[in-house]
mmCIF file of C-alpha atoms in Angstrom:
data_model
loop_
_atom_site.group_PDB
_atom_site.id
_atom_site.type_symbol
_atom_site.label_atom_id
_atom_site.label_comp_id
_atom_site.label_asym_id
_atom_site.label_seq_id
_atom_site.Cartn_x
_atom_site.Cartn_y
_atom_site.Cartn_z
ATOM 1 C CA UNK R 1 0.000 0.000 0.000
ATOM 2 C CA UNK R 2 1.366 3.439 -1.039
ATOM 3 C CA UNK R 3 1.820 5.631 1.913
ATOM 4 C CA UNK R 4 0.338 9.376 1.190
ATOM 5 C CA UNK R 5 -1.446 11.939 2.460
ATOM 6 C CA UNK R 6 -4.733 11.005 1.041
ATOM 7 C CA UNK R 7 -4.576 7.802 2.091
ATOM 8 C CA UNK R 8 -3.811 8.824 5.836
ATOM 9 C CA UNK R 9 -6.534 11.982 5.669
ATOM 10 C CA UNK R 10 -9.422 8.710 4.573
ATOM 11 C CA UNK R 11 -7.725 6.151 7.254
ATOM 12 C CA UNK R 12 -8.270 8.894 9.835
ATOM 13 C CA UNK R 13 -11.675 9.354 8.926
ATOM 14 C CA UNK R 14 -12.800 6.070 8.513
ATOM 15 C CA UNK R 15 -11.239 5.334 12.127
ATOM 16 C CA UNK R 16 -12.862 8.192 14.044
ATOM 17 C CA UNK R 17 -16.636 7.513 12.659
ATOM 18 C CA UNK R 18 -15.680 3.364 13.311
ATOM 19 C CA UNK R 19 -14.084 3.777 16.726
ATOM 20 C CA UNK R 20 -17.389 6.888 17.602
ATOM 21 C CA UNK R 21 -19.965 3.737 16.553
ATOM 22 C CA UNK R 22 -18.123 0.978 18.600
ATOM 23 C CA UNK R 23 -18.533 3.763 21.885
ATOM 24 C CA UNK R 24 -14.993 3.924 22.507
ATOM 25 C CA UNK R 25 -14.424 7.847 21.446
ATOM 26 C CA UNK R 26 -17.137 10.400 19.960
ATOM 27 C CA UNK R 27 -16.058 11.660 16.463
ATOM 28 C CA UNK R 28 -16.670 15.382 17.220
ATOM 29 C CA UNK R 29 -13.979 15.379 20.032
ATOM 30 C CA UNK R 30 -11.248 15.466 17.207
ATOM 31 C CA UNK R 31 -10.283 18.734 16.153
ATOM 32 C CA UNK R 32 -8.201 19.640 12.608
ATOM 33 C CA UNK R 33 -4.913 18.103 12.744
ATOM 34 C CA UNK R 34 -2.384 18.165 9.721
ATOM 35 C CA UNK R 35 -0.927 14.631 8.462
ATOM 36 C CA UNK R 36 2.132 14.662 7.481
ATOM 37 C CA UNK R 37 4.252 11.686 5.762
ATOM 38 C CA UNK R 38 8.238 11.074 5.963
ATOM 39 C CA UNK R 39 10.849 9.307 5.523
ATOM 40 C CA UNK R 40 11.717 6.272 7.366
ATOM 41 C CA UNK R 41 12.982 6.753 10.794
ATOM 42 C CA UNK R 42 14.813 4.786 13.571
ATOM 43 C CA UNK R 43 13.212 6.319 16.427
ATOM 44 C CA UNK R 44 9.924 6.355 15.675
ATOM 45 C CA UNK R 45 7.070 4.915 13.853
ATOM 46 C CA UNK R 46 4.830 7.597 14.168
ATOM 47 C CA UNK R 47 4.356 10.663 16.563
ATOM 48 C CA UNK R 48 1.993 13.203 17.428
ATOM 49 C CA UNK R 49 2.951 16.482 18.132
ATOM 50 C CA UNK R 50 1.320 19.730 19.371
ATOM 51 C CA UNK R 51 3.023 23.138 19.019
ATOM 52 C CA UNK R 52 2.940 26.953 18.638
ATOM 53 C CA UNK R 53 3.234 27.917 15.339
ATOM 54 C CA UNK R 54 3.101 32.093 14.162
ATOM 55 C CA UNK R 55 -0.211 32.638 12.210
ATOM 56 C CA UNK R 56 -0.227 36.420 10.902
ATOM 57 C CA UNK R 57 1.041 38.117 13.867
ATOM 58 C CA UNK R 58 -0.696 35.582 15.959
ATOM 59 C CA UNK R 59 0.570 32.236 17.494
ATOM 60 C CA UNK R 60 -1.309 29.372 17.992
ATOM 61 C CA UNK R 61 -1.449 26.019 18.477
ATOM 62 C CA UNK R 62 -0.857 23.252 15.354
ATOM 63 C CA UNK R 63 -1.575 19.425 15.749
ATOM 64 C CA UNK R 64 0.152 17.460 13.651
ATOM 65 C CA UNK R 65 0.308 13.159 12.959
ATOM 66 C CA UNK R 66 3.374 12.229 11.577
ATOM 67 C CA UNK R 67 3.639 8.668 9.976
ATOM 68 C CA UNK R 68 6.984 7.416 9.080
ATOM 69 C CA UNK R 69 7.315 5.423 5.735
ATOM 70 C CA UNK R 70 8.765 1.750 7.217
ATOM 71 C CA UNK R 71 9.055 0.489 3.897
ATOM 72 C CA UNK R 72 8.279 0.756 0.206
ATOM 73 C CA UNK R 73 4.857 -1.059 -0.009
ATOM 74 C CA UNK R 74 3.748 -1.017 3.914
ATOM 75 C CA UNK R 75 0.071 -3.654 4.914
ATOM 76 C CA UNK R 76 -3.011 -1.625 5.132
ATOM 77 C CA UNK R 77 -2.450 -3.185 8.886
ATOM 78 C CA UNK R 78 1.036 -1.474 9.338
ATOM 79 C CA UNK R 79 -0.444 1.570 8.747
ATOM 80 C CA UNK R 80 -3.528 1.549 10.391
ATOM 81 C CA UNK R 81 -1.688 0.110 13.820
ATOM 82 C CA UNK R 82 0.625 3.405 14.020
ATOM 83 C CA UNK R 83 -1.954 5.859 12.263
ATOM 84 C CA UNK R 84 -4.742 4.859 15.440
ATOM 85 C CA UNK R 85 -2.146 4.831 18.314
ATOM 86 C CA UNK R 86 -1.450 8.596 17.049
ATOM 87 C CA UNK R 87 -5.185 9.238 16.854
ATOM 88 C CA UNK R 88 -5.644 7.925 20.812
ATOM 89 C CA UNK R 89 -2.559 10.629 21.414
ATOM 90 C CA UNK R 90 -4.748 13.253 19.325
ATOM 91 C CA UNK R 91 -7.939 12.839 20.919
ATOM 92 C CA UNK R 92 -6.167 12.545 24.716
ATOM 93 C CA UNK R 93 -4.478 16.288 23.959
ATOM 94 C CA UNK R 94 -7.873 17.753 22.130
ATOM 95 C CA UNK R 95 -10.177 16.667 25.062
ATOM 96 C CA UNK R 96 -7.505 17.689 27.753
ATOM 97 C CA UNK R 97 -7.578 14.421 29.494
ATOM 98 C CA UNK R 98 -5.132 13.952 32.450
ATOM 99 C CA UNK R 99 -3.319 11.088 32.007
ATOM 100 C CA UNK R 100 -1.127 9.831 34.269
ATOM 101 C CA UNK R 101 2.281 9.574 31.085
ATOM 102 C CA UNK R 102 2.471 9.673 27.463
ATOM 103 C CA UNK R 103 1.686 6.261 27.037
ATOM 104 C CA UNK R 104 -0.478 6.372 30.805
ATOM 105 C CA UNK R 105 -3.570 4.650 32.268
ATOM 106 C CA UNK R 106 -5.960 6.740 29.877
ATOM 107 C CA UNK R 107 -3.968 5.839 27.197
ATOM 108 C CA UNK R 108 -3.654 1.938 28.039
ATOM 109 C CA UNK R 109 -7.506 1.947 28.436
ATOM 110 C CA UNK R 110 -8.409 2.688 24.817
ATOM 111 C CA UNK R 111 -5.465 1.170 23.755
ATOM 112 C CA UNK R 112 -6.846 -2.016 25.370
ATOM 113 C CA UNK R 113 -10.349 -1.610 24.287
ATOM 114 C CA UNK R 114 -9.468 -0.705 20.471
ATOM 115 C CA UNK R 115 -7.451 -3.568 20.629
ATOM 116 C CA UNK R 116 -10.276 -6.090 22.009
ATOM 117 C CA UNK R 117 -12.639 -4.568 19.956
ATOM 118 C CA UNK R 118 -11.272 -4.901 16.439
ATOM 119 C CA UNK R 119 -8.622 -7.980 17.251
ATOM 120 C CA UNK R 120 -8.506 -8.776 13.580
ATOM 121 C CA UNK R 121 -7.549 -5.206 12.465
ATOM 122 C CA UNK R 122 -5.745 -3.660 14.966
ATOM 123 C CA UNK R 123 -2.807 -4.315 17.722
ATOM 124 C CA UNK R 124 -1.677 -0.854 19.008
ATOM 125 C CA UNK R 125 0.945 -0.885 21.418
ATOM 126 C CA UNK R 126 3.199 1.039 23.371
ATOM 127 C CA UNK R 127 6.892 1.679 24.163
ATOM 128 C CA UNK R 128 8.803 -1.606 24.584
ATOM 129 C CA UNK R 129 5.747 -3.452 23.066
ATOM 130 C CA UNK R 130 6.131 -2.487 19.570
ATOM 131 C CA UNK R 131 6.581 -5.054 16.656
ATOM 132 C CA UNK R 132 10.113 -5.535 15.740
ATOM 133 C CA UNK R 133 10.609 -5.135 12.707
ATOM 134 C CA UNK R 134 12.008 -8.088 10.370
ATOM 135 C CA UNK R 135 12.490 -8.690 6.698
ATOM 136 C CA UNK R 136 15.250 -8.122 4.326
ATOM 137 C CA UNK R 137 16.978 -4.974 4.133
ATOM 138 C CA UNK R 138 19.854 -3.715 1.821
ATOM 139 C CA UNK R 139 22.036 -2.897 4.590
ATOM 140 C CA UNK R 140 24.672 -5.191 5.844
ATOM 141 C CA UNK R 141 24.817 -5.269 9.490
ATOM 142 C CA UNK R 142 28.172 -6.418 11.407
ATOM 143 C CA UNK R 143 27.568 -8.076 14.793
ATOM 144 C CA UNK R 144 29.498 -10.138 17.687
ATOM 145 C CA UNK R 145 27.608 -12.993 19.370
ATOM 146 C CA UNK R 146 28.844 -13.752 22.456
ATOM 147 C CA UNK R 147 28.202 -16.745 24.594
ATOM 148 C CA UNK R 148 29.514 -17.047 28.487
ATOM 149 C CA UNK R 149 30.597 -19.481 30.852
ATOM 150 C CA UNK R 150 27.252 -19.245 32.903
ATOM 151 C CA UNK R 151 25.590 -19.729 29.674
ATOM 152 C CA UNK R 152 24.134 -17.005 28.566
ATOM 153 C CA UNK R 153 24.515 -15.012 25.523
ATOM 154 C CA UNK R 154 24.793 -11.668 24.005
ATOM 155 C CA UNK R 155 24.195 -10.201 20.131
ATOM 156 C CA UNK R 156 26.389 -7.208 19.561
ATOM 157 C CA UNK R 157 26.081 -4.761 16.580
ATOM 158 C CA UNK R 158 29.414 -3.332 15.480
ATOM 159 C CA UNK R 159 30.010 -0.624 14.067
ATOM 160 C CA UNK R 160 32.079 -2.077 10.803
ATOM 161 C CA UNK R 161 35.517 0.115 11.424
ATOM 162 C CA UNK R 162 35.254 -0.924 14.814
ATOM 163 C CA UNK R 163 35.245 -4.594 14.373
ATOM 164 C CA UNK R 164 38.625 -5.209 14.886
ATOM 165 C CA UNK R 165 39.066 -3.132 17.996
ATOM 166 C CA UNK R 166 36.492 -4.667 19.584
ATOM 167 C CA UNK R 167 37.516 -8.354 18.562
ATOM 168 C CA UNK R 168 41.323 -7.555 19.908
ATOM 169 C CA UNK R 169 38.917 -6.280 22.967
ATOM 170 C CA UNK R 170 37.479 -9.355 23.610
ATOM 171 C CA UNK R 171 40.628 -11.456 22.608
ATOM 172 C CA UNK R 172 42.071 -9.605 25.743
ATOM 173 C CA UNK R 173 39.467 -9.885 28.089
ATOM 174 C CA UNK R 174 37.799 -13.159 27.668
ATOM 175 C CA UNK R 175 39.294 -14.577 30.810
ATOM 176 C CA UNK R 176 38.333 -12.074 33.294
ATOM 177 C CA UNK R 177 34.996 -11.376 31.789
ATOM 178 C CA UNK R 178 33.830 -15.209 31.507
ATOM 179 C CA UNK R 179 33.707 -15.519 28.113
ATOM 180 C CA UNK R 180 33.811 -18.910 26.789
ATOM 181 C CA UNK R 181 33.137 -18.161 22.864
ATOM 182 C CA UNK R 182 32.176 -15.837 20.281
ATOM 183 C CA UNK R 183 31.789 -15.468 16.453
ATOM 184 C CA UNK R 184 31.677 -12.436 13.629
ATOM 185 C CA UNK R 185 28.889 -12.633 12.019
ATOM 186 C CA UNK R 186 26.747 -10.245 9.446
ATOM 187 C CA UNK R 187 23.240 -9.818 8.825
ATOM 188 C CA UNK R 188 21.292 -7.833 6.384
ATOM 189 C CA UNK R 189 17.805 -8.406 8.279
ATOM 190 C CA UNK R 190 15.877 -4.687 8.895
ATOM 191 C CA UNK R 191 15.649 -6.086 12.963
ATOM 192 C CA UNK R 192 19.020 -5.044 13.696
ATOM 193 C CA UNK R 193 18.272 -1.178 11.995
ATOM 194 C CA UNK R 194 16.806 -0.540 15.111
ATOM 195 C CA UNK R 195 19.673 -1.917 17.414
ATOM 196 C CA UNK R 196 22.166 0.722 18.516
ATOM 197 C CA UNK R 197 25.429 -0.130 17.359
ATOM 198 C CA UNK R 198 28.738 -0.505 19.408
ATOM 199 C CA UNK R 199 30.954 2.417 19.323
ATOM 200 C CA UNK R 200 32.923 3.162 21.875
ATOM 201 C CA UNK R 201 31.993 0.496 25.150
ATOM 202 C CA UNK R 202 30.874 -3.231 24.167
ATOM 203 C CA UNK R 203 26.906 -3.791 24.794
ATOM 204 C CA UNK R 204 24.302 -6.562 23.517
ATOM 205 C CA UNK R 205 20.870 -7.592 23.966
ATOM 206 C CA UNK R 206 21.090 -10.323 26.380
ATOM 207 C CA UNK R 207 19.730 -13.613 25.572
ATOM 208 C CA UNK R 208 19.321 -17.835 26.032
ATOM 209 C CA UNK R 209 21.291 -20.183 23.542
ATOM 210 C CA UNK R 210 18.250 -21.335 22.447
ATOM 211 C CA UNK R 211 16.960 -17.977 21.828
ATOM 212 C CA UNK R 212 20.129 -17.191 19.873
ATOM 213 C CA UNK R 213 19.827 -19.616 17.898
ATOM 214 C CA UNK R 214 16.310 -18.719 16.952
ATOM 215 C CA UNK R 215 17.177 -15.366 16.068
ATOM 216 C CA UNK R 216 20.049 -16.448 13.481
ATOM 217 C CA UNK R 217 17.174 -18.343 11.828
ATOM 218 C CA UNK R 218 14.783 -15.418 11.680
ATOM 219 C CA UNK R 219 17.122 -12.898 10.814
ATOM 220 C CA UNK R 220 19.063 -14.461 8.805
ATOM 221 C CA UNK R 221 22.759 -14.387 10.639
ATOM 222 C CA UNK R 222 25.660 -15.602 8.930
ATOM 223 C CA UNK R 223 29.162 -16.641 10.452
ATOM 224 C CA UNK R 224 32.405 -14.465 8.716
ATOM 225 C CA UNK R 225 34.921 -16.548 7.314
ATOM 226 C CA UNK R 226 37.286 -14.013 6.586
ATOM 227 C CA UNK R 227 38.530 -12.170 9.630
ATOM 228 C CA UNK R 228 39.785 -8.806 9.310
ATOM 229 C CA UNK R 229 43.471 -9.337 10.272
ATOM 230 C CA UNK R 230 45.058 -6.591 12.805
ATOM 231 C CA UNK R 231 47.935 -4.706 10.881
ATOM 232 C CA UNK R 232 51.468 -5.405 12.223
ATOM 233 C CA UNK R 233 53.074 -2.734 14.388
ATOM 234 C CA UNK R 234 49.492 -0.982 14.484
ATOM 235 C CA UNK R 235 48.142 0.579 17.922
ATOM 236 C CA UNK R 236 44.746 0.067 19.245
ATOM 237 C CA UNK R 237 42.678 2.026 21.854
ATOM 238 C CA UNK R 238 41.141 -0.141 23.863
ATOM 239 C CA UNK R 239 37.967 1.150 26.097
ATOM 240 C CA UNK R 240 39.378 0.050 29.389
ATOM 241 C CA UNK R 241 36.137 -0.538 31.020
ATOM 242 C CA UNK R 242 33.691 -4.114 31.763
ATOM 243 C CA UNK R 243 30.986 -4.700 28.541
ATOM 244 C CA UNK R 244 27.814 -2.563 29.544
ATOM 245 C CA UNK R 245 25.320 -5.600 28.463
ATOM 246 C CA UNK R 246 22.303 -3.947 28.084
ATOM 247 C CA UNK R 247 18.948 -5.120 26.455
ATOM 248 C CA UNK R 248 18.109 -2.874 23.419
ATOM 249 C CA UNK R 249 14.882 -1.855 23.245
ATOM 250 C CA UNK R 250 13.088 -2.094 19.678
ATOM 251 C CA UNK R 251 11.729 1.359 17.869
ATOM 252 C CA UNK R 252 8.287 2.495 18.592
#
C-alpha cells in the first residue's frame, strides 16, 4: 500500500466515525490536525505532536500526525496500527484528558479496548511493546555474538571500522569477563536497523542459547569466514572498562 497523504486523511476518517460507533471515542472530540508523511525513521514509527506555530502576527497552536514510511509497499495493517495509536494521542491532547504519562492509564484503556474490539484489524501498542521489525533490508549489518561461561549469551552490533578493535577487545578480556566463545557474524535483516550499534563500550541484547539460535534463523545471521586481520606494528585504543550488556529496546 502506497503511503500518502490522502490515504492517511481517509484512514483517519474512517477510524474516528468506526471507533465513535463501537462507543470507545465520539467523532466530534477530534479537532483539525495536519498529516504529514516522511521518511523512514529509527526512532519512531509515528508521533503526534502539538506546538505553537506564528499565524499572521498571531501564534497558535498546530496538531500534527506524523507517519513514518517503514518500507516501500507497507500492509493496510502497518499503517492503520501506528496511524490509530497517534489518533488515541490526538484525541487525549484535544479533550484535555489527564493522564497519568504519554503512554499512561488513559492511554492503556483505549489502547486495550481498540485492541479487544477490532482484534482482527488492529494491535496498538506502546513503548517496549512495539513489533520488531524483520524482513530483508539492503544494509549489511556487522555483529558479535557472544556466549559465556554461565551460559548465557549476548548479540552485539558493530560498528564495521570498529570490528577489529572490539575483537582484539574481547581477545584480551575473555578470561576475566567469563567468556567462553564468540563469532563475527553479518546480517542484512531490517531487525538489527533498530539496534544501537557498538561504538565506543561493548553492549548486547542479552539472551538464552536457544533464543540465539532462533534469532540467526529469523534474521538471517551468517558466520564471517574471513577475519579482518590486525595490521602489524598498528596501535589500538582499547575502552578500558567491563561490557555494559544492556537489552536494546526495539523502535516504537
Amino acid at each position: 500500500m502506497e503511503l500518502t497523504v490522502e490515504y492517511l486523511t481517509q484512514r483517519h476518517s474512517y477510524w474516528v466515525e468506526k471507533l465513535d460507533r463501537a462507543g470507545i471515542w465520539k467523532a466530534d472530540g477530534f479537532k483539525p490536525v495536519e498529516i504529514i508523511v516522511r521518511k523512514r525513521c529509527n526512532t519512531y514509527e509515528g508521533l503526534f505532536e502539538r506546538k505553537w506555530v506564528k499565524v499572521n502576527v498571531r501564534r497558535r497552536l498546530r496538531d500534527r500526525i506524523i507517519i513514518y514510511r517503514l518500507s516501500e509497499d507497507m500492509s493496510v495493517k502497518e499503517i492503520d496500527d501506528t496511524l490509530v495509536h497517534e489518533m488515541v494521542h490526538q484525541y487525549i491532547f484535544q479533550n484535555n484528558l489527564p493522564d497519568t504519562s504519554t503512554h499512561g492509564e488513559i492511554f492503556r484503556d483505549f489502547m486495550q479496548r481498540i485492541n479487544a474490539a477490532f482484534p482482527d484489524e488492529l494491535n496498538i501498542t506502546v513503548t517496549g511493546e512495539a513489533r520488531l521489525l524483520k524482513g530483508t533490508g539492503t544494509k549489511i549489518h556487522k555483529l558479535i555474538l557472544l556466549w559465556m561461561n554461565d551460559g548465557g549469551c549476548y548479540c552485539c552490533k558493530i560498528i564495521p571500522s570498529k570490528v577489529p578493535l572490539f575483537v582484539n577487545f574481547i581477545e584480551k578480556n575473555k578470561s576475566a569477563w567469563k567468556i567462553k566463545g564468540y563469532l563475527l557474524c553479518e546480517s542484512n535483516d531490517r531487525y538489527f536497523e533498530t539496534v544501537t550499534a557498538c561504538r565506543k563500550y561493548l553492549h548486547g541484547i542479552p539472551m538464552s542459547l536457544a533464543e540465539l539460535r532462533e534469532l540467526c534463523k529469523e534474521c538471517n545471521i551468517k558466520r564471517v569466514t574471513n577475519q579482518l586481520p590486525r595490521k602489524r606494528g598498528a596501535r589500538m585504543k582499547v575502552p578500558m572498562e567491563m561490557p555494559k550488556f544492556q537489552p536494546t529496546p526495539p523502535v516504537v
